[in-house]
C-alpha positions as a LaTeX table, in Angstrom:
\begin{tabular}{lrrr}
\hline
Residue & $x$ (\AA) & $y$ (\AA) & $z$ (\AA) \\
\hline
Met1 & 77.64 & $-154.69$ & 136.15 \\
Leu2 & 79.14 & $-151.81$ & 133.99 \\
Ser3 & 82.87 & $-153.06$ & 134.67 \\
Asn4 & 81.72 & $-156.59$ & 133.49 \\
Val5 & 80.15 & $-155.20$ & 130.36 \\
Phe6 & 83.24 & $-153.27$ & 129.79 \\
Thr7 & 85.77 & $-155.73$ & 130.44 \\
Thr8 & 83.73 & $-158.52$ & 128.23 \\
Cys9 & 83.70 & $-155.72$ & 125.12 \\
Arg10 & 87.39 & $-154.96$ & 125.87 \\
Asp11 & 88.37 & $-158.75$ & 125.54 \\
Lys12 & 86.32 & $-159.26$ & 122.45 \\
Val13 & 87.77 & $-156.13$ & 120.55 \\
Ala14 & 91.50 & $-157.28$ & 121.61 \\
Gln15 & 90.51 & $-160.84$ & 120.35 \\
Leu16 & 89.47 & $-159.30$ & 116.96 \\
Leu17 & 92.34 & $-157.17$ & 116.82 \\
Ser18 & 94.91 & $-159.85$ & 117.73 \\
Lys19 & 94.17 & $-161.32$ & 114.00 \\
Pro20 & 97.12 & $-161.25$ & 111.42 \\
Phe21 & 95.06 & $-158.93$ & 109.27 \\
Phe22 & 95.28 & $-156.06$ & 111.85 \\
His23 & 98.98 & $-156.55$ & 112.55 \\
Asp24 & 100.28 & $-156.40$ & 108.97 \\
Tyr25 & 101.77 & $-153.40$ & 107.59 \\
Arg26 & 100.72 & $-154.18$ & 103.95 \\
Thr27 & 96.93 & $-154.03$ & 105.27 \\
Ile28 & 97.43 & $-150.09$ & 106.25 \\
Phe29 & 99.44 & $-149.57$ & 103.05 \\
Val30 & 96.68 & $-150.87$ & 100.67 \\
Met31 & 94.08 & $-149.43$ & 102.53 \\
Trp32 & 95.49 & $-145.83$ & 102.42 \\
Val33 & 95.85 & $-146.07$ & 98.70 \\
Val34 & 92.58 & $-147.57$ & 98.05 \\
Met35 & 91.18 & $-144.51$ & 100.24 \\
Cys36 & 93.19 & $-142.18$ & 97.71 \\
Leu37 & 91.92 & $-143.77$ & 94.77 \\
Ile38 & 88.10 & $-143.78$ & 95.59 \\
Leu39 & 88.40 & $-140.58$ & 97.01 \\
Ala40 & 89.67 & $-139.36$ & 93.56 \\
Leu41 & 87.26 & $-141.08$ & 91.76 \\
Thr42 & 83.83 & $-140.08$ & 93.88 \\
Lys43 & 83.33 & $-137.36$ & 96.22 \\
Ser44 & 86.50 & $-135.38$ & 95.49 \\
Tyr45 & 85.57 & $-135.01$ & 92.05 \\
Asn46 & 83.09 & $-132.45$ & 93.17 \\
Ser47 & 84.82 & $-131.49$ & 96.25 \\
Asp48 & 88.62 & $-130.44$ & 95.22 \\
Gly49 & 88.53 & $-126.73$ & 95.91 \\
Asn50 & 91.65 & $-126.66$ & 97.96 \\
Tyr51 & 93.32 & $-128.94$ & 95.22 \\
Arg52 & 92.56 & $-126.13$ & 92.85 \\
Ile53 & 94.09 & $-123.39$ & 95.31 \\
Phe54 & 97.16 & $-125.65$ & 95.41 \\
Ile55 & 97.77 & $-125.67$ & 91.95 \\
Gly56 & 96.83 & $-121.90$ & 91.66 \\
Val57 & 99.69 & $-121.19$ & 93.57 \\
Trp58 & 102.23 & $-122.81$ & 90.96 \\
Asn59 & 100.27 & $-121.21$ & 88.18 \\
His60 & 100.13 & $-117.60$ & 89.82 \\
Thr61 & 103.79 & $-117.99$ & 90.87 \\
Ile62 & 105.12 & $-118.52$ & 87.25 \\
Ala63 & 102.81 & $-115.96$ & 86.08 \\
Glu64 & 104.05 & $-113.60$ & 88.78 \\
Leu65 & 100.38 & $-113.12$ & 90.07 \\
Pro66 & 99.57 & $-111.90$ & 93.60 \\
Leu67 & 99.08 & $-115.34$ & 95.40 \\
Phe68 & 97.07 & $-114.27$ & 97.99 \\
Asp69 & 94.18 & $-112.36$ & 96.28 \\
His70 & 90.85 & $-113.67$ & 95.42 \\
Tyr71 & 90.36 & $-115.71$ & 92.03 \\
Pro72 & 86.54 & $-116.43$ & 92.26 \\
Glu73 & 86.84 & $-117.68$ & 88.47 \\
Glu74 & 89.46 & $-120.42$ & 89.77 \\
Tyr75 & 88.38 & $-121.34$ & 93.39 \\
Asp76 & 86.06 & $-120.02$ & 96.10 \\
Asp77 & 88.57 & $-119.74$ & 98.92 \\
Met78 & 91.75 & $-117.94$ & 99.11 \\
Asn79 & 95.63 & $-119.39$ & 99.29 \\
His80 & 97.42 & $-119.22$ & 102.69 \\
Tyr81 & 100.58 & $-121.24$ & 101.51 \\
Gly82 & 103.80 & $-119.76$ & 101.58 \\
Pro83 & 105.70 & $-119.14$ & 97.93 \\
Phe84 & 108.04 & $-122.22$ & 98.49 \\
Phe85 & 104.77 & $-124.49$ & 98.51 \\
Ala86 & 104.74 & $-123.78$ & 94.67 \\
Leu87 & 107.66 & $-125.94$ & 93.98 \\
Val88 & 106.29 & $-128.91$ & 96.37 \\
Ile89 & 102.90 & $-128.84$ & 94.18 \\
Ala90 & 104.37 & $-128.40$ & 90.95 \\
Pro91 & 104.88 & $-131.86$ & 89.77 \\
Phe92 & 101.22 & $-132.15$ & 90.29 \\
Ala93 & 100.13 & $-129.07$ & 88.65 \\
Trp94 & 101.83 & $-130.15$ & 85.61 \\
Met95 & 99.48 & $-133.47$ & 85.50 \\
Gln96 & 95.89 & $-133.43$ & 84.15 \\
Arg97 & 93.86 & $-132.18$ & 87.21 \\
Tyr98 & 92.20 & $-135.26$ & 88.87 \\
Val99 & 95.05 & $-137.45$ & 88.22 \\
Gly100 & 97.39 & $-134.96$ & 89.80 \\
Met101 & 94.65 & $-134.67$ & 92.59 \\
Phe102 & 94.84 & $-138.52$ & 93.02 \\
Phe103 & 98.84 & $-138.31$ & 92.92 \\
Trp104 & 98.68 & $-135.54$ & 95.56 \\
Met105 & 96.40 & $-137.51$ & 98.06 \\
Leu106 & 98.77 & $-140.30$ & 97.61 \\
Phe107 & 101.87 & $-138.34$ & 98.15 \\
Leu108 & 100.35 & $-137.12$ & 101.50 \\
Ser109 & 99.17 & $-140.66$ & 102.65 \\
Met110 & 102.56 & $-142.23$ & 101.71 \\
Phe111 & 104.53 & $-139.41$ & 103.25 \\
Leu112 & 102.67 & $-139.84$ & 106.55 \\
Tyr113 & 102.83 & $-144.01$ & 106.20 \\
Ala114 & 106.53 & $-143.40$ & 105.53 \\
Ser115 & 107.28 & $-140.87$ & 108.60 \\
Val116 & 105.89 & $-143.23$ & 110.89 \\
Arg117 & 107.56 & $-146.70$ & 109.64 \\
Lys118 & 110.84 & $-144.96$ & 109.44 \\
Ser119 & 110.42 & $-143.78$ & 113.06 \\
Asp120 & 111.83 & $-145.59$ & 115.98 \\
Phe121 & 108.36 & $-146.35$ & 117.41 \\
Thr122 & 107.51 & $-149.89$ & 118.22 \\
Lys123 & 105.52 & $-151.79$ & 115.98 \\
Tyr124 & 102.80 & $-151.77$ & 118.59 \\
Gln125 & 103.16 & $-147.82$ & 118.40 \\
Gln126 & 103.34 & $-147.67$ & 114.70 \\
Leu127 & 100.21 & $-150.09$ & 114.17 \\
Phe128 & 98.27 & $-148.32$ & 116.91 \\
Ile129 & 98.88 & $-144.61$ & 115.30 \\
Phe130 & 97.73 & $-145.98$ & 111.61 \\
Trp131 & 94.69 & $-147.66$ & 112.67 \\
Phe132 & 93.65 & $-144.79$ & 115.26 \\
Cys133 & 94.35 & $-142.14$ & 112.62 \\
Ser134 & 92.72 & $-143.72$ & 109.37 \\
His135 & 89.40 & $-142.42$ & 109.39 \\
Glu136 & 91.09 & $-138.85$ & 110.39 \\
Leu137 & 93.08 & $-139.31$ & 107.53 \\
Leu138 & 90.45 & $-139.93$ & 105.39 \\
Asn139 & 88.75 & $-136.47$ & 106.66 \\
Ala140 & 91.88 & $-134.85$ & 105.77 \\
Leu141 & 92.14 & $-136.19$ & 101.97 \\
Phe142 & 88.69 & $-135.41$ & 101.33 \\
Leu143 & 89.79 & $-131.97$ & 101.51 \\
Gln144 & 93.10 & $-132.93$ & 99.74 \\
Gln145 & 94.75 & $-130.99$ & 103.11 \\
Tyr146 & 98.34 & $-130.27$ & 103.42 \\
Asn147 & 97.79 & $-131.16$ & 106.95 \\
Val148 & 98.72 & $-134.72$ & 106.62 \\
Ala149 & 102.15 & $-133.72$ & 105.35 \\
Ile150 & 102.77 & $-131.57$ & 108.38 \\
Thr151 & 102.06 & $-134.32$ & 111.03 \\
Ala152 & 104.55 & $-136.50$ & 108.95 \\
Gly153 & 106.97 & $-133.39$ & 109.04 \\
Val154 & 106.78 & $-132.97$ & 112.85 \\
Leu155 & 107.01 & $-136.95$ & 113.20 \\
Leu156 & 110.18 & $-137.00$ & 111.00 \\
Thr157 & 111.47 & $-134.14$ & 112.89 \\
Phe158 & 111.69 & $-135.86$ & 116.16 \\
Thr159 & 112.83 & $-139.19$ & 114.60 \\
Met160 & 116.06 & $-137.09$ & 112.84 \\
Ile161 & 116.86 & $-135.50$ & 116.47 \\
Glu162 & 116.56 & $-138.80$ & 118.03 \\
Arg163 & 119.12 & $-140.27$ & 115.51 \\
Arg164 & 121.18 & $-137.27$ & 116.05 \\
Gln165 & 120.77 & $-136.37$ & 112.27 \\
Asp166 & 119.89 & $-132.62$ & 113.03 \\
Phe167 & 120.75 & $-131.35$ & 109.60 \\
Trp168 & 117.76 & $-133.30$ & 108.27 \\
Ala169 & 115.68 & $-132.43$ & 111.19 \\
Ala170 & 116.29 & $-128.78$ & 110.59 \\
Phe171 & 115.34 & $-129.61$ & 106.75 \\
Phe172 & 111.71 & $-130.45$ & 107.97 \\
Ile173 & 111.21 & $-128.07$ & 110.63 \\
Met174 & 111.81 & $-125.25$ & 107.84 \\
Leu175 & 109.94 & $-127.19$ & 105.05 \\
Gly176 & 106.95 & $-126.79$ & 107.29 \\
Thr177 & 107.85 & $-123.59$ & 108.30 \\
Met178 & 108.20 & $-121.76$ & 104.74 \\
Ile179 & 104.74 & $-123.68$ & 103.71 \\
Lys180 & 102.26 & $-123.29$ & 106.67 \\
Leu181 & 104.24 & $-122.08$ & 109.62 \\
Tyr182 & 102.71 & $-125.17$ & 111.56 \\
Gly183 & 106.44 & $-126.83$ & 111.10 \\
Ile184 & 108.23 & $-124.52$ & 113.40 \\
Val185 & 107.01 & $-126.30$ & 116.32 \\
Gly186 & 109.51 & $-129.07$ & 115.63 \\
Leu187 & 111.94 & $-126.57$ & 117.61 \\
Ala188 & 110.36 & $-128.02$ & 120.57 \\
Phe189 & 112.47 & $-130.86$ & 120.48 \\
Phe190 & 115.63 & $-128.44$ & 120.66 \\
Phe191 & 116.35 & $-129.44$ & 124.07 \\
Phe192 & 116.45 & $-133.13$ & 123.27 \\
Ser193 & 119.13 & $-132.19$ & 120.43 \\
Lys194 & 122.82 & $-133.40$ & 121.13 \\
Asn195 & 124.01 & $-130.77$ & 118.81 \\
Lys196 & 122.14 & $-127.61$ & 119.43 \\
Thr197 & 124.35 & $-125.38$ & 117.56 \\
Lys198 & 124.06 & $-127.75$ & 114.39 \\
Leu199 & 120.49 & $-127.71$ & 114.58 \\
Leu200 & 119.94 & $-123.95$ & 114.29 \\
Leu201 & 122.74 & $-123.56$ & 111.99 \\
Ser202 & 121.14 & $-126.12$ & 109.89 \\
Cys203 & 117.72 & $-124.38$ & 110.19 \\
Leu204 & 119.45 & $-121.09$ & 109.07 \\
Phe205 & 120.68 & $-123.06$ & 106.20 \\
Trp206 & 117.51 & $-124.44$ & 105.13 \\
Gly207 & 115.59 & $-121.41$ & 105.57 \\
Val208 & 117.92 & $-119.41$ & 103.15 \\
Val209 & 117.56 & $-122.06$ & 100.60 \\
Met210 & 113.69 & $-122.44$ & 100.80 \\
Phe211 & 113.44 & $-118.54$ & 100.83 \\
Val212 & 115.50 & $-118.17$ & 97.77 \\
Ala213 & 114.65 & $-121.63$ & 95.61 \\
Pro214 & 111.29 & $-119.95$ & 94.38 \\
Met215 & 113.16 & $-117.25$ & 92.47 \\
Ala216 & 114.15 & $-120.02$ & 90.41 \\
Val217 & 110.82 & $-119.84$ & 88.48 \\
Ala218 & 110.09 & $-116.24$ & 89.34 \\
Ser219 & 111.78 & $-112.73$ & 89.68 \\
Pro220 & 113.13 & $-112.15$ & 93.25 \\
Glu221 & 111.35 & $-108.74$ & 93.59 \\
Tyr222 & 108.10 & $-110.69$ & 93.19 \\
Ile223 & 108.92 & $-113.48$ & 95.49 \\
Ile224 & 109.71 & $-111.05$ & 97.92 \\
Ser225 & 106.77 & $-108.98$ & 97.71 \\
Gln226 & 105.05 & $-112.13$ & 98.14 \\
Tyr227 & 106.54 & $-113.19$ & 101.34 \\
Tyr228 & 105.44 & $-109.94$ & 102.74 \\
Glu229 & 101.87 & $-110.54$ & 101.37 \\
Trp230 & 102.09 & $-113.95$ & 103.13 \\
Tyr231 & 102.41 & $-112.22$ & 106.50 \\
Val232 & 99.50 & $-109.71$ & 105.69 \\
Ala233 & 97.19 & $-112.45$ & 104.61 \\
Leu234 & 97.90 & $-114.67$ & 107.93 \\
Val235 & 97.22 & $-111.78$ & 110.23 \\
Glu236 & 94.02 & $-111.09$ & 108.32 \\
Lys237 & 93.17 & $-114.72$ & 108.57 \\
Asn238 & 93.63 & $-114.75$ & 112.12 \\
Ala239 & 91.55 & $-111.81$ & 112.53 \\
Asp240 & 88.70 & $-113.63$ & 110.56 \\
Asn241 & 89.28 & $-116.61$ & 112.66 \\
Ile242 & 88.90 & $-114.82$ & 116.14 \\
Asn243 & 86.06 & $-112.55$ & 114.37 \\
Val244 & 85.46 & $-109.48$ & 116.38 \\
Leu245 & 84.21 & $-108.12$ & 113.01 \\
Asn246 & 80.96 & $-106.79$ & 113.50 \\
Gly247 & 80.42 & $-108.55$ & 116.32 \\
Asn248 & 79.70 & $-111.90$ & 114.82 \\
Met249 & 80.83 & $-115.44$ & 115.75 \\
Ala250 & 83.63 & $-116.78$ & 113.41 \\
Asp251 & 82.73 & $-118.94$ & 110.68 \\
Leu252 & 81.94 & $-122.56$ & 112.09 \\
Ser253 & 84.30 & $-124.31$ & 109.77 \\
Thr254 & 87.31 & $-122.65$ & 111.18 \\
Asn255 & 88.97 & $-122.09$ & 114.72 \\
Ile256 & 87.99 & $-125.33$ & 115.96 \\
Ser257 & 90.51 & $-125.59$ & 118.89 \\
Leu258 & 90.44 & $-124.96$ & 122.44 \\
Leu259 & 90.34 & $-121.02$ & 121.86 \\
Gly260 & 87.45 & $-121.37$ & 119.61 \\
Met261 & 85.68 & $-123.73$ & 121.92 \\
Val262 & 85.88 & $-121.19$ & 124.69 \\
Arg263 & 85.06 & $-118.19$ & 122.68 \\
Arg264 & 81.89 & $-119.96$ & 121.38 \\
Thr265 & 80.94 & $-121.45$ & 124.52 \\
Thr266 & 81.11 & $-118.17$ & 126.37 \\
Gln267 & 80.10 & $-115.81$ & 123.52 \\
Ile268 & 82.27 & $-113.50$ & 124.75 \\
Leu269 & 84.43 & $-111.67$ & 121.94 \\
Thr270 & 86.28 & $-108.71$ & 123.31 \\
Tyr271 & 88.81 & $-110.71$ & 125.24 \\
Ser272 & 92.36 & $-111.44$ & 123.81 \\
Asp273 & 93.30 & $-115.18$ & 123.05 \\
Leu274 & 96.34 & $-114.57$ & 124.98 \\
Trp275 & 94.58 & $-115.23$ & 128.34 \\
Leu276 & 94.47 & $-119.01$ & 127.16 \\
Ile277 & 97.62 & $-118.90$ & 124.86 \\
Ile278 & 99.78 & $-117.77$ & 127.80 \\
Pro279 & 98.86 & $-120.41$ & 130.34 \\
Gly280 & 98.79 & $-123.16$ & 127.89 \\
Ile281 & 102.39 & $-122.17$ & 126.82 \\
Ile282 & 103.28 & $-122.77$ & 130.66 \\
Ala283 & 101.44 & $-125.81$ & 130.91 \\
Phe284 & 103.14 & $-126.96$ & 127.90 \\
Cys285 & 106.86 & $-126.07$ & 129.05 \\
Ile286 & 106.42 & $-127.07$ & 132.66 \\
Pro287 & 107.62 & $-130.77$ & 131.48 \\
Tyr288 & 110.90 & $-129.40$ & 130.35 \\
Leu289 & 111.88 & $-128.86$ & 133.76 \\
Arg290 & 112.04 & $-132.68$ & 134.68 \\
Ile291 & 115.58 & $-133.06$ & 133.00 \\
Ser292 & 116.13 & $-136.11$ & 134.86 \\
Gln293 & 113.05 & $-137.70$ & 132.72 \\
Tyr294 & 114.92 & $-136.67$ & 129.49 \\
Lys295 & 116.65 & $-139.79$ & 129.13 \\
His296 & 113.47 & $-141.94$ & 128.74 \\
Val297 & 112.14 & $-142.50$ & 125.29 \\
Ala298 & 108.42 & $-142.51$ & 126.40 \\
Phe299 & 108.81 & $-139.37$ & 128.12 \\
Arg300 & 110.46 & $-137.58$ & 124.72 \\
Gln301 & 107.51 & $-139.62$ & 122.67 \\
Thr302 & 104.60 & $-138.05$ & 124.96 \\
Leu303 & 106.39 & $-134.42$ & 124.64 \\
Leu304 & 105.97 & $-135.21$ & 121.08 \\
Ala305 & 102.24 & $-136.21$ & 121.57 \\
Ser306 & 101.98 & $-133.07$ & 123.43 \\
Val307 & 103.40 & $-130.78$ & 120.24 \\
Leu308 & 100.94 & $-132.38$ & 118.11 \\
Met309 & 97.91 & $-131.81$ & 120.13 \\
Phe310 & 99.13 & $-128.00$ & 121.20 \\
Thr311 & 99.70 & $-127.30$ & 118.01 \\
Val312 & 95.72 & $-127.77$ & 117.14 \\
Leu313 & 94.40 & $-126.81$ & 120.46 \\
Phe314 & 96.00 & $-123.26$ & 120.42 \\
Ser315 & 95.49 & $-122.08$ & 116.66 \\
Thr316 & 92.66 & $-120.22$ & 115.63 \\
Gly317 & 93.26 & $-121.69$ & 112.22 \\
Ser318 & 92.50 & $-125.16$ & 113.00 \\
Glu319 & 89.69 & $-126.82$ & 110.98 \\
Asn320 & 88.24 & $-130.33$ & 110.88 \\
Ser321 & 90.66 & $-131.53$ & 108.52 \\
Thr322 & 93.62 & $-129.94$ & 110.93 \\
Tyr323 & 92.74 & $-132.83$ & 113.52 \\
Ile324 & 95.03 & $-135.62$ & 111.71 \\
Ile325 & 97.85 & $-133.18$ & 113.55 \\
Ala326 & 96.34 & $-133.90$ & 117.03 \\
Phe327 & 95.21 & $-137.37$ & 116.34 \\
Ala328 & 98.81 & $-138.32$ & 115.81 \\
Gly329 & 99.59 & $-136.93$ & 119.17 \\
Val330 & 96.47 & $-138.46$ & 120.98 \\
Ala331 & 97.43 & $-142.26$ & 119.78 \\
Leu332 & 101.20 & $-141.81$ & 120.40 \\
Trp333 & 100.19 & $-140.17$ & 123.88 \\
Tyr334 & 97.97 & $-143.57$ & 124.51 \\
Ala335 & 101.00 & $-146.00$ & 123.06 \\
Ser336 & 103.96 & $-144.20$ & 124.56 \\
Ala337 & 102.87 & $-144.71$ & 128.09 \\
Pro338 & 105.39 & $-147.46$ & 129.99 \\
Trp339 & 102.77 & $-148.20$ & 132.26 \\
Gln340 & 99.23 & $-150.34$ & 131.51 \\
Arg341 & 96.78 & $-147.87$ & 130.31 \\
Ser342 & 93.44 & $-147.94$ & 132.62 \\
Lys343 & 89.93 & $-148.54$ & 131.41 \\
Trp344 & 89.18 & $-144.96$ & 132.01 \\
Asp345 & 91.90 & $-143.95$ & 129.45 \\
Ile346 & 90.53 & $-146.67$ & 126.98 \\
Ala347 & 86.96 & $-145.08$ & 127.36 \\
Leu348 & 88.76 & $-141.40$ & 126.60 \\
Met349 & 90.06 & $-142.59$ & 123.46 \\
Val350 & 86.76 & $-144.15$ & 122.36 \\
Val351 & 84.94 & $-140.46$ & 123.21 \\
Val352 & 87.88 & $-138.98$ & 121.19 \\
Phe353 & 87.20 & $-141.36$ & 118.33 \\
Ile354 & 83.51 & $-140.70$ & 118.35 \\
Ile355 & 83.08 & $-136.86$ & 118.86 \\
Ser356 & 86.37 & $-135.70$ & 117.43 \\
Ser357 & 86.59 & $-137.96$ & 114.34 \\
Leu358 & 83.31 & $-139.60$ & 113.44 \\
Ser359 & 81.00 & $-136.39$ & 114.41 \\
Pro360 & 81.51 & $-134.66$ & 111.15 \\
Gly361 & 80.98 & $-137.49$ & 109.01 \\
Asp362 & 77.86 & $-139.16$ & 107.52 \\
Leu363 & 77.82 & $-142.05$ & 110.39 \\
Phe364 & 77.15 & $-139.42$ & 113.35 \\
Pro365 & 73.66 & $-137.92$ & 113.78 \\
Lys366 & 73.72 & $-134.90$ & 111.61 \\
Val367 & 71.23 & $-132.95$ & 114.40 \\
Ile368 & 73.58 & $-133.65$ & 117.25 \\
Tyr369 & 76.60 & $-132.25$ & 114.98 \\
Arg370 & 74.92 & $-129.09$ & 113.63 \\
Glu371 & 73.16 & $-128.23$ & 116.83 \\
Val372 & 75.68 & $-129.08$ & 119.69 \\
Ile373 & 79.26 & $-130.21$ & 118.41 \\
Gln374 & 79.66 & $-127.68$ & 115.55 \\
Pro375 & 78.23 & $-124.34$ & 116.81 \\
Tyr376 & 80.72 & $-124.78$ & 120.05 \\
Ala377 & 83.50 & $-126.42$ & 118.69 \\
Leu378 & 83.35 & $-129.48$ & 120.67 \\
Lys379 & 85.28 & $-131.55$ & 118.36 \\
Ala380 & 88.14 & $-129.87$ & 120.25 \\
Leu381 & 86.83 & $-130.92$ & 123.46 \\
Pro382 & 87.79 & $-134.74$ & 123.99 \\
Val383 & 91.29 & $-133.56$ & 122.60 \\
Thr384 & 91.67 & $-131.01$ & 125.06 \\
Ile385 & 91.00 & $-133.71$ & 128.03 \\
Val386 & 93.51 & $-135.69$ & 126.76 \\
Trp387 & 96.22 & $-132.95$ & 126.44 \\
Phe388 & 95.39 & $-131.68$ & 129.82 \\
Lys389 & 95.80 & $-135.55$ & 131.31 \\
Leu390 & 99.03 & $-135.70$ & 129.33 \\
Cys391 & 100.32 & $-132.67$ & 131.17 \\
Tyr392 & 99.63 & $-134.03$ & 134.46 \\
Glu393 & 101.27 & $-137.16$ & 133.55 \\
Met394 & 104.42 & $-135.44$ & 132.58 \\
Tyr395 & 104.33 & $-133.46$ & 135.66 \\
Thr396 & 103.84 & $-136.44$ & 138.17 \\
Arg397 & 104.72 & $-139.97$ & 136.33 \\
Asp398 & 108.13 & $-141.48$ & 136.00 \\
Tyr399 & 108.59 & $-142.71$ & 132.72 \\
Lys400 & 111.19 & $-145.41$ & 133.25 \\
Pro401 & 110.79 & $-148.25$ & 130.92 \\
Leu402 & 108.61 & $-151.22$ & 132.41 \\
Thr403 & 107.76 & $-154.64$ & 130.89 \\
Ile404 & 104.29 & $-154.59$ & 129.17 \\
Asn405 & 103.05 & $-157.55$ & 127.39 \\
Arg406 & 101.86 & $-155.77$ & 123.85 \\
\hline
\end{tabular}
């Protein structure tokens, strides 16, 4: 009975999605632009705290003020972006505040859009990523989060390595690293590079360029001091996210990860996250032993999906808006398999979308979110299940191309 209901629903959804409207790139393009415009004109008008932090990085850099101090008269939170970010945000900081915020969100959206369109993914894969990630993109844009660009940077790193353009792959690796550290995960594709020496030397080159670049607008002494302060700020933020301070649990808006989920559900604060991180790294690295699978693009794409999910699940800094990174990975996991996905995989994708994307929003029952999902960081649970399933598939399945009617 349930199988028949599932089949009927699946067929109706497939029939709806087969309409040209859902297969036109222009639909996504226009929809994402409109999302930016609506957010700039409505809710984000009263919720632009992150954007004020971002333009503060530029203003404080040119004034040579500490980048990682509290500025309660300007914004409520603290900056955790590196000095190079001042140059990235500069064009937007020169604009009138809400005009700049609109173009900032538009830049983030179009950067992600371009990273998918310029990839070697099939049209089916591209459209699936676009549609599946659109609501999570909205969540990230609501807070003007740079995580959208982190996602784009990792995707472009993979694409450049696939095309043997290691110099530009290194650019995107170091761009993400020098702004928010997450970009360093692009080195996970090192073994797929056909010119590993060039990749490493290019990383060194771009690292030096981006380290020195902010010195064009501020003194070298100041910039070097701020890199050290950045390190200190990140260490302190990590401690706050783990929150062993005063025996209290962490701020519920942070550490929404596998690490945070385990810590909150067990209510144990004294263990080290390394007890989870080290097995996670081992589980992540095991597929590298399957060298014979490297030649299959589906295997390489699935590793990319694993990187995107791992980055969020094993970071104490993961927030609701960070999940745009993981969602791109979930979508790619589903769409890259050379075999036909089962009904259980489809059901899992539905659960991911409802629990991990819809739950923080207005369409989800607030009492369930506030009393169950948020306190225990259960937003991470469906994505964690997908990642474990992905790992199992990469250990056991053959990624040799098959002919699938899509």
